[in-house]
Amino acid sequence: MGLRLGDEAPNFTATTTEGEIDFHAWKGDSWAVLFSHPKDFTPVCTTELGYTAKLKDDFDRRNVKVIGLSVDSIDNHEAWADDIEETQGNRPNFPIIGDTDRTVSDLYDMIHPNANDTLTVRSVFVIGPDNKVKLTITYPASTGRNFDEILRVIDSLQLTAAYSVATPVNWKKGDDVIIAASLDDEAAKAKFPDGWKTLKPYLRVVPDPTA
Ligand code: BEZ
């Protein structure tokens, strides 16, 4: 069975474009995005890796380390980086695992044999400072992911962790948020002394506490 939300993100050692890593030691107490792509020198993957490199400051600001993976070799990753830089304007600035023996792909259930029995699908794992899985996304090879959406979810997860709030449909940073159901009104008063808007007893809205 694949990893589920709340599971410990398994540790591994791997060869990457930035050397050998022990995943948990590399990650430390940061957040992490571990994502797989199906194959080097392919068009959709080229755009994804270029865009992810462009977001480096956005990930750094959120204390998120990014690491990619495919079953291709490190030599291929390095040669392909030239093409990514040339066509996308950004060179990968995060480690990419060369998972030629599929150790990490199997550990994280990134190969879905009924889709393709040798290549990884487009998996994304967001992992918290506690090494627990906070988000999983799986896209098919033919659809490039929306890495702005991944940042949006990280904003939501970090807000929840810090302020006991949840985020409503289509929320983006700065929009109003919802007081978590786990806080009764008494506890909410301590956290939100300026009050909130009660639309229903279960739907209490406050401004984004970080805005
Ligand atoms: C792509 O990145 O374009 C791609 C990779 C593997 C299969 C299909 C498309």
PDB file of C-alpha atoms and ligand atoms in Angstrom:
ATOM      1  CA  MET A   1       0.000   0.000   0.000  1.00  0.00           C
ATOM      2  CA  GLY A   2       1.184   3.536  -0.732  1.00  0.00           C
ATOM      3  CA  LEU A   3       1.955   6.168   1.827  1.00  0.00           C
ATOM      4  CA  ARG A   4      -0.965   7.907   3.466  1.00  0.00           C
ATOM      5  CA  LEU A   5      -1.317  11.315   5.074  1.00  0.00           C
ATOM      6  CA  GLY A   6       0.146  11.265   8.566  1.00  0.00           C
ATOM      7  CA  ASP A   7       2.507   8.363   7.816  1.00  0.00           C
ATOM      8  CA  GLU A   8       6.201   8.745   8.543  1.00  0.00           C
ATOM      9  CA  ALA A   9       8.044   9.578   5.311  1.00  0.00           C
ATOM     10  CA  PRO A  10      10.481   6.658   5.032  1.00  0.00           C
ATOM     11  CA  ASN A  11      14.167   7.421   5.214  1.00  0.00           C
ATOM     12  CA  PHE A  12      16.573   6.360   2.453  1.00  0.00           C
ATOM     13  CA  THR A  13      20.053   6.981   1.159  1.00  0.00           C
ATOM     14  CA  ALA A  14      20.392   7.946  -2.486  1.00  0.00           C
ATOM     15  CA  THR A  15      22.752   9.245  -5.121  1.00  0.00           C
ATOM     16  CA  THR A  16      21.729  12.693  -6.300  1.00  0.00           C
ATOM     17  CA  THR A  17      23.050  15.408  -8.571  1.00  0.00           C
ATOM     18  CA  GLU A  18      24.376  17.030  -5.374  1.00  0.00           C
ATOM     19  CA  GLY A  19      26.047  13.884  -3.994  1.00  0.00           C
ATOM     20  CA  GLU A  20      25.017  11.060  -1.683  1.00  0.00           C
ATOM     21  CA  ILE A  21      22.286  11.951   0.774  1.00  0.00           C
ATOM     22  CA  ASP A  22      20.563  10.448   3.762  1.00  0.00           C
ATOM     23  CA  PHE A  23      17.070  11.844   3.237  1.00  0.00           C
ATOM     24  CA  HIS A  24      16.148  12.586   6.851  1.00  0.00           C
ATOM     25  CA  ALA A  25      19.571  14.085   7.603  1.00  0.00           C
ATOM     26  CA  TRP A  26      19.432  16.196   4.410  1.00  0.00           C
ATOM     27  CA  LYS A  27      15.932  17.394   5.232  1.00  0.00           C
ATOM     28  CA  GLY A  28      16.593  18.147   8.902  1.00  0.00           C
ATOM     29  CA  ASP A  29      13.671  19.955  10.510  1.00  0.00           C
ATOM     30  CA  SER A  30      12.682  21.774   7.324  1.00  0.00           C
ATOM     31  CA  TRP A  31       9.646  21.059   5.231  1.00  0.00           C
ATOM     32  CA  ALA A  32      10.353  19.074   2.054  1.00  0.00           C
ATOM     33  CA  VAL A  33       8.847  18.461  -1.363  1.00  0.00           C
ATOM     34  CA  LEU A  34       9.876  15.116  -2.853  1.00  0.00           C
ATOM     35  CA  PHE A  35       8.622  14.740  -6.411  1.00  0.00           C
ATOM     36  CA  SER A  36       9.143  12.229  -9.195  1.00  0.00           C
ATOM     37  CA  HIS A  37       9.041  12.761 -12.933  1.00  0.00           C
ATOM     38  CA  PRO A  38       8.749   9.963 -15.481  1.00  0.00           C
ATOM     39  CA  LYS A  39      11.788  10.473 -17.662  1.00  0.00           C
ATOM     40  CA  ASP A  40      14.663  12.825 -18.498  1.00  0.00           C
ATOM     41  CA  PHE A  41      14.769  14.515 -21.924  1.00  0.00           C
ATOM     42  CA  THR A  42      10.974  14.608 -22.193  1.00  0.00           C
ATOM     43  CA  PRO A  43       8.948  17.746 -22.850  1.00  0.00           C
ATOM     44  CA  VAL A  44       6.522  18.058 -19.947  1.00  0.00           C
ATOM     45  CA  CYS A  45       9.219  17.132 -17.411  1.00  0.00           C
ATOM     46  CA  THR A  46      11.522  19.760 -18.910  1.00  0.00           C
ATOM     47  CA  THR A  47       8.950  22.476 -18.225  1.00  0.00           C
ATOM     48  CA  GLU A  48       8.240  21.205 -14.698  1.00  0.00           C
ATOM     49  CA  LEU A  49      11.857  21.158 -13.590  1.00  0.00           C
ATOM     50  CA  GLY A  50      12.568  24.572 -15.089  1.00  0.00           C
ATOM     51  CA  TYR A  51       9.572  26.094 -13.321  1.00  0.00           C
ATOM     52  CA  THR A  52      10.445  24.469  -9.999  1.00  0.00           C
ATOM     53  CA  ALA A  53      13.938  25.966 -10.229  1.00  0.00           C
ATOM     54  CA  LYS A  54      12.377  29.378 -10.828  1.00  0.00           C
ATOM     55  CA  LEU A  55      10.442  29.024  -7.552  1.00  0.00           C
ATOM     56  CA  LYS A  56      13.588  28.583  -5.435  1.00  0.00           C
ATOM     57  CA  ASP A  57      13.127  31.831  -3.479  1.00  0.00           C
ATOM     58  CA  ASP A  58       9.481  30.964  -2.828  1.00  0.00           C
ATOM     59  CA  PHE A  59      10.447  27.568  -1.400  1.00  0.00           C
ATOM     60  CA  ASP A  60      13.334  29.040   0.618  1.00  0.00           C
ATOM     61  CA  ARG A  61      11.036  31.680   2.138  1.00  0.00           C
ATOM     62  CA  ARG A  62       8.788  28.892   3.384  1.00  0.00           C
ATOM     63  CA  ASN A  63      11.709  26.813   4.738  1.00  0.00           C
ATOM     64  CA  VAL A  64      11.020  24.070   2.161  1.00  0.00           C
ATOM     65  CA  LYS A  65      13.732  21.886   0.621  1.00  0.00           C
ATOM     66  CA  VAL A  66      12.953  20.456  -2.809  1.00  0.00           C
ATOM     67  CA  ILE A  67      14.237  17.174  -4.218  1.00  0.00           C
ATOM     68  CA  GLY A  68      13.368  15.537  -7.539  1.00  0.00           C
ATOM     69  CA  LEU A  69      13.649  11.943  -8.703  1.00  0.00           C
ATOM     70  CA  SER A  70      13.480   9.755 -11.753  1.00  0.00           C
ATOM     71  CA  VAL A  71      14.815   6.320 -12.600  1.00  0.00           C
ATOM     72  CA  ASP A  72      17.371   7.912 -14.955  1.00  0.00           C
ATOM     73  CA  SER A  73      21.072   8.159 -14.145  1.00  0.00           C
ATOM     74  CA  ILE A  74      22.865  11.124 -12.599  1.00  0.00           C
ATOM     75  CA  ASP A  75      24.779  11.534 -15.886  1.00  0.00           C
ATOM     76  CA  ASN A  76      21.477  11.925 -17.716  1.00  0.00           C
ATOM     77  CA  HIS A  77      20.142  14.387 -15.125  1.00  0.00           C
ATOM     78  CA  GLU A  78      23.284  16.493 -15.535  1.00  0.00           C
ATOM     79  CA  ALA A  79      23.241  16.470 -19.331  1.00  0.00           C
ATOM     80  CA  TRP A  80      19.515  17.288 -19.372  1.00  0.00           C
ATOM     81  CA  ALA A  81      20.047  20.279 -17.037  1.00  0.00           C
ATOM     82  CA  ASP A  82      21.675  22.117 -19.969  1.00  0.00           C
ATOM     83  CA  ASP A  83      18.494  21.683 -22.034  1.00  0.00           C
ATOM     84  CA  ILE A  84      16.304  22.786 -19.113  1.00  0.00           C
ATOM     85  CA  GLU A  85      18.339  25.943 -18.655  1.00  0.00           C
ATOM     86  CA  GLU A  86      18.407  26.660 -22.394  1.00  0.00           C
ATOM     87  CA  THR A  87      14.666  26.194 -22.970  1.00  0.00           C
ATOM     88  CA  GLN A  88      13.164  27.259 -19.602  1.00  0.00           C
ATOM     89  CA  GLY A  89      15.655  29.916 -18.505  1.00  0.00           C
ATOM     90  CA  ASN A  90      16.352  28.173 -15.202  1.00  0.00           C
ATOM     91  CA  ARG A  91      18.713  25.317 -14.348  1.00  0.00           C
ATOM     92  CA  PRO A  92      17.690  22.838 -11.624  1.00  0.00           C
ATOM     93  CA  ASN A  93      18.977  24.266  -8.333  1.00  0.00           C
ATOM     94  CA  PHE A  94      17.851  21.344  -6.156  1.00  0.00           C
ATOM     95  CA  PRO A  95      19.129  17.752  -5.941  1.00  0.00           C
ATOM     96  CA  ILE A  96      17.666  15.155  -8.311  1.00  0.00           C
ATOM     97  CA  ILE A  97      17.865  11.512  -7.299  1.00  0.00           C
ATOM     98  CA  GLY A  98      19.168   9.043  -9.876  1.00  0.00           C
ATOM     99  CA  ASP A  99      16.989   6.133  -8.808  1.00  0.00           C
ATOM    100  CA  THR A 100      18.231   3.631 -11.369  1.00  0.00           C
ATOM    101  CA  ASP A 101      17.599   0.658  -9.061  1.00  0.00           C
ATOM    102  CA  ARG A 102      14.151   2.046  -8.117  1.00  0.00           C
ATOM    103  CA  THR A 103      14.813   1.843  -4.378  1.00  0.00           C
ATOM    104  CA  VAL A 104      13.150   5.164  -3.580  1.00  0.00           C
ATOM    105  CA  SER A 105      10.473   4.771  -6.273  1.00  0.00           C
ATOM    106  CA  ASP A 106       9.380   1.500  -4.680  1.00  0.00           C
ATOM    107  CA  LEU A 107       9.597   2.858  -1.137  1.00  0.00           C
ATOM    108  CA  TYR A 108       7.275   5.730  -2.069  1.00  0.00           C
ATOM    109  CA  ASP A 109       5.114   3.712  -4.508  1.00  0.00           C
ATOM    110  CA  MET A 110       5.965   5.995  -7.427  1.00  0.00           C
ATOM    111  CA  ILE A 111       5.719   3.313 -10.112  1.00  0.00           C
ATOM    112  CA  HIS A 112       2.136   2.430 -10.983  1.00  0.00           C
ATOM    113  CA  PRO A 113       2.450  -0.634 -13.226  1.00  0.00           C
ATOM    114  CA  ASN A 114      -0.973  -0.241 -14.817  1.00  0.00           C
ATOM    115  CA  ALA A 115       0.076   3.204 -16.022  1.00  0.00           C
ATOM    116  CA  ASN A 116       3.661   2.279 -16.895  1.00  0.00           C
ATOM    117  CA  ASP A 117       5.643  -0.601 -15.472  1.00  0.00           C
ATOM    118  CA  THR A 118       9.082   1.025 -15.603  1.00  0.00           C
ATOM    119  CA  LEU A 119       8.674   4.797 -15.238  1.00  0.00           C
ATOM    120  CA  THR A 120       7.602   6.785 -12.205  1.00  0.00           C
ATOM    121  CA  VAL A 121       4.331   8.682 -12.368  1.00  0.00           C
ATOM    122  CA  ARG A 122       4.253  12.357 -11.350  1.00  0.00           C
ATOM    123  CA  SER A 123       4.153  11.935  -7.565  1.00  0.00           C
ATOM    124  CA  VAL A 124       4.452  14.770  -5.059  1.00  0.00           C
ATOM    125  CA  PHE A 125       4.975  14.357  -1.328  1.00  0.00           C
ATOM    126  CA  VAL A 126       4.982  17.331   0.988  1.00  0.00           C
ATOM    127  CA  ILE A 127       6.668  16.329   4.229  1.00  0.00           C
ATOM    128  CA  GLY A 128       6.534  18.329   7.447  1.00  0.00           C
ATOM    129  CA  PRO A 129       9.273  19.206   9.935  1.00  0.00           C
ATOM    130  CA  ASP A 130       8.127  16.133  11.919  1.00  0.00           C
ATOM    131  CA  ASN A 131       8.895  13.915   8.871  1.00  0.00           C
ATOM    132  CA  LYS A 132       5.191  13.092   8.480  1.00  0.00           C
ATOM    133  CA  VAL A 133       3.513  13.075   5.059  1.00  0.00           C
ATOM    134  CA  LYS A 134       1.249  16.142   4.813  1.00  0.00           C
ATOM    135  CA  LEU A 135       0.180  15.962   1.163  1.00  0.00           C
ATOM    136  CA  THR A 136       0.297  13.442  -1.663  1.00  0.00           C
ATOM    137  CA  ILE A 137      -0.535  14.206  -5.280  1.00  0.00           C
ATOM    138  CA  THR A 138      -0.337  11.849  -8.250  1.00  0.00           C
ATOM    139  CA  TYR A 139      -0.545  13.103 -11.822  1.00  0.00           C
ATOM    140  CA  PRO A 140      -0.271  11.140 -15.053  1.00  0.00           C
ATOM    141  CA  ALA A 141       2.749  11.500 -17.310  1.00  0.00           C
ATOM    142  CA  SER A 142       0.830  13.568 -19.849  1.00  0.00           C
ATOM    143  CA  THR A 143      -0.209  16.334 -17.429  1.00  0.00           C
ATOM    144  CA  GLY A 144       2.286  18.795 -16.005  1.00  0.00           C
ATOM    145  CA  ARG A 145       1.693  19.673 -12.372  1.00  0.00           C
ATOM    146  CA  ASN A 146       0.850  23.112 -11.012  1.00  0.00           C
ATOM    147  CA  PHE A 147       3.738  24.001  -8.707  1.00  0.00           C
ATOM    148  CA  ASP A 148       2.001  27.233  -7.700  1.00  0.00           C
ATOM    149  CA  GLU A 149      -0.694  24.993  -6.228  1.00  0.00           C
ATOM    150  CA  ILE A 150       1.952  23.108  -4.264  1.00  0.00           C
ATOM    151  CA  LEU A 151       3.137  26.415  -2.767  1.00  0.00           C
ATOM    152  CA  ARG A 152      -0.488  27.317  -1.991  1.00  0.00           C
ATOM    153  CA  VAL A 153      -1.007  24.061  -0.086  1.00  0.00           C
ATOM    154  CA  ILE A 154       2.239  24.594   1.819  1.00  0.00           C
ATOM    155  CA  ASP A 155       0.984  28.060   2.835  1.00  0.00           C
ATOM    156  CA  SER A 156      -2.206  26.434   4.095  1.00  0.00           C
ATOM    157  CA  LEU A 157      -0.371  23.643   5.934  1.00  0.00           C
ATOM    158  CA  GLN A 158       2.000  26.096   7.602  1.00  0.00           C
ATOM    159  CA  LEU A 159      -0.878  28.328   8.667  1.00  0.00           C
ATOM    160  CA  THR A 160      -2.737  25.370  10.139  1.00  0.00           C
ATOM    161  CA  ALA A 161       0.363  24.266  12.039  1.00  0.00           C
ATOM    162  CA  ALA A 162       0.929  27.726  13.523  1.00  0.00           C
ATOM    163  CA  TYR A 163      -2.583  29.106  14.107  1.00  0.00           C
ATOM    164  CA  SER A 164      -5.201  26.303  14.399  1.00  0.00           C
ATOM    165  CA  VAL A 165      -7.031  27.462  11.302  1.00  0.00           C
ATOM    166  CA  ALA A 166      -8.218  25.749   8.135  1.00  0.00           C
ATOM    167  CA  THR A 167      -8.416  27.324   4.692  1.00  0.00           C
ATOM    168  CA  PRO A 168     -11.565  27.438   2.545  1.00  0.00           C
ATOM    169  CA  VAL A 169     -12.148  26.626  -1.092  1.00  0.00           C
ATOM    170  CA  ASN A 170      -9.738  28.333  -3.493  1.00  0.00           C
ATOM    171  CA  TRP A 171      -8.030  30.082  -0.584  1.00  0.00           C
ATOM    172  CA  LYS A 172      -4.839  31.958  -1.246  1.00  0.00           C
ATOM    173  CA  LYS A 173      -2.453  33.692   1.147  1.00  0.00           C
ATOM    174  CA  GLY A 174      -4.085  36.814   2.571  1.00  0.00           C
ATOM    175  CA  ASP A 175      -7.684  35.596   2.221  1.00  0.00           C
ATOM    176  CA  ASP A 176      -9.853  34.969   5.278  1.00  0.00           C
ATOM    177  CA  VAL A 177      -9.427  31.624   7.050  1.00  0.00           C
ATOM    178  CA  ILE A 178     -11.634  29.372   9.175  1.00  0.00           C
ATOM    179  CA  ILE A 179     -11.136  28.701  12.876  1.00  0.00           C
ATOM    180  CA  ALA A 180     -10.458  24.981  13.355  1.00  0.00           C
ATOM    181  CA  ALA A 181     -13.357  22.971  14.748  1.00  0.00           C
ATOM    182  CA  SER A 182     -11.025  21.695  17.463  1.00  0.00           C
ATOM    183  CA  LEU A 183     -11.107  25.160  19.099  1.00  0.00           C
ATOM    184  CA  ASP A 184     -14.303  25.913  21.015  1.00  0.00           C
ATOM    185  CA  ASP A 185     -15.329  29.559  21.319  1.00  0.00           C
ATOM    186  CA  GLU A 186     -13.562  29.897  24.660  1.00  0.00           C
ATOM    187  CA  ALA A 187     -10.258  28.646  23.242  1.00  0.00           C
ATOM    188  CA  ALA A 188     -10.783  30.673  20.057  1.00  0.00           C
ATOM    189  CA  LYS A 189     -11.098  33.892  22.116  1.00  0.00           C
ATOM    190  CA  ALA A 190      -7.601  33.363  23.472  1.00  0.00           C
ATOM    191  CA  LYS A 191      -6.168  32.902  19.979  1.00  0.00           C
ATOM    192  CA  PHE A 192      -8.266  35.499  18.160  1.00  0.00           C
ATOM    193  CA  PRO A 193      -8.913  38.293  20.706  1.00  0.00           C
ATOM    194  CA  ASP A 194     -10.164  40.636  17.966  1.00  0.00           C
ATOM    195  CA  GLY A 195     -13.059  38.257  17.351  1.00  0.00           C
ATOM    196  CA  TRP A 196     -14.403  36.542  14.270  1.00  0.00           C
ATOM    197  CA  LYS A 197     -17.459  36.385  12.058  1.00  0.00           C
ATOM    198  CA  THR A 198     -19.807  33.491  12.842  1.00  0.00           C
ATOM    199  CA  LEU A 199     -21.688  32.419   9.702  1.00  0.00           C
ATOM    200  CA  LYS A 200     -22.715  29.156  11.380  1.00  0.00           C
ATOM    201  CA  PRO A 201     -21.494  27.813  14.721  1.00  0.00           C
ATOM    202  CA  TYR A 202     -19.209  25.504  12.716  1.00  0.00           C
ATOM    203  CA  LEU A 203     -18.141  28.219  10.246  1.00  0.00           C
ATOM    204  CA  ARG A 204     -16.192  30.956  12.035  1.00  0.00           C
ATOM    205  CA  VAL A 205     -14.156  33.236   9.809  1.00  0.00           C
ATOM    206  CA  VAL A 206     -11.123  35.375  10.703  1.00  0.00           C
ATOM    207  CA  PRO A 207      -8.620  37.344   8.635  1.00  0.00           C
ATOM    208  CA  ASP A 208      -5.435  35.512   7.662  1.00  0.00           C
ATOM    209  CA  PRO A 209      -3.371  35.931  10.862  1.00  0.00           C
ATOM    210  CA  THR A 210      -0.210  36.442   8.799  1.00  0.00           C
ATOM    211  CA  ALA A 211      -1.650  39.123   6.517  1.00  0.00           C
TER     212      ALA A 211
HETATM  213  C1  BEZ B   1       6.864  14.249 -20.745  1.00  0.00           C
HETATM  214  O1  BEZ B   1       7.478  14.725 -19.804  1.00  0.00           O
HETATM  215  O2  BEZ B   1       6.517  14.938 -21.698  1.00  0.00           O
HETATM  216  C2  BEZ B   1       6.499  12.792 -20.733  1.00  0.00           C
HETATM  217  C3  BEZ B   1       7.296  11.885 -20.057  1.00  0.00           C
HETATM  218  C4  BEZ B   1       6.955  10.536 -20.075  1.00  0.00           C
HETATM  219  C5  BEZ B   1       5.842  10.122 -20.765  1.00  0.00           C
HETATM  220  C6  BEZ B   1       5.041  11.055 -21.435  1.00  0.00           C
HETATM  221  C7  BEZ B   1       5.366  12.397 -21.411  1.00  0.00           C
END
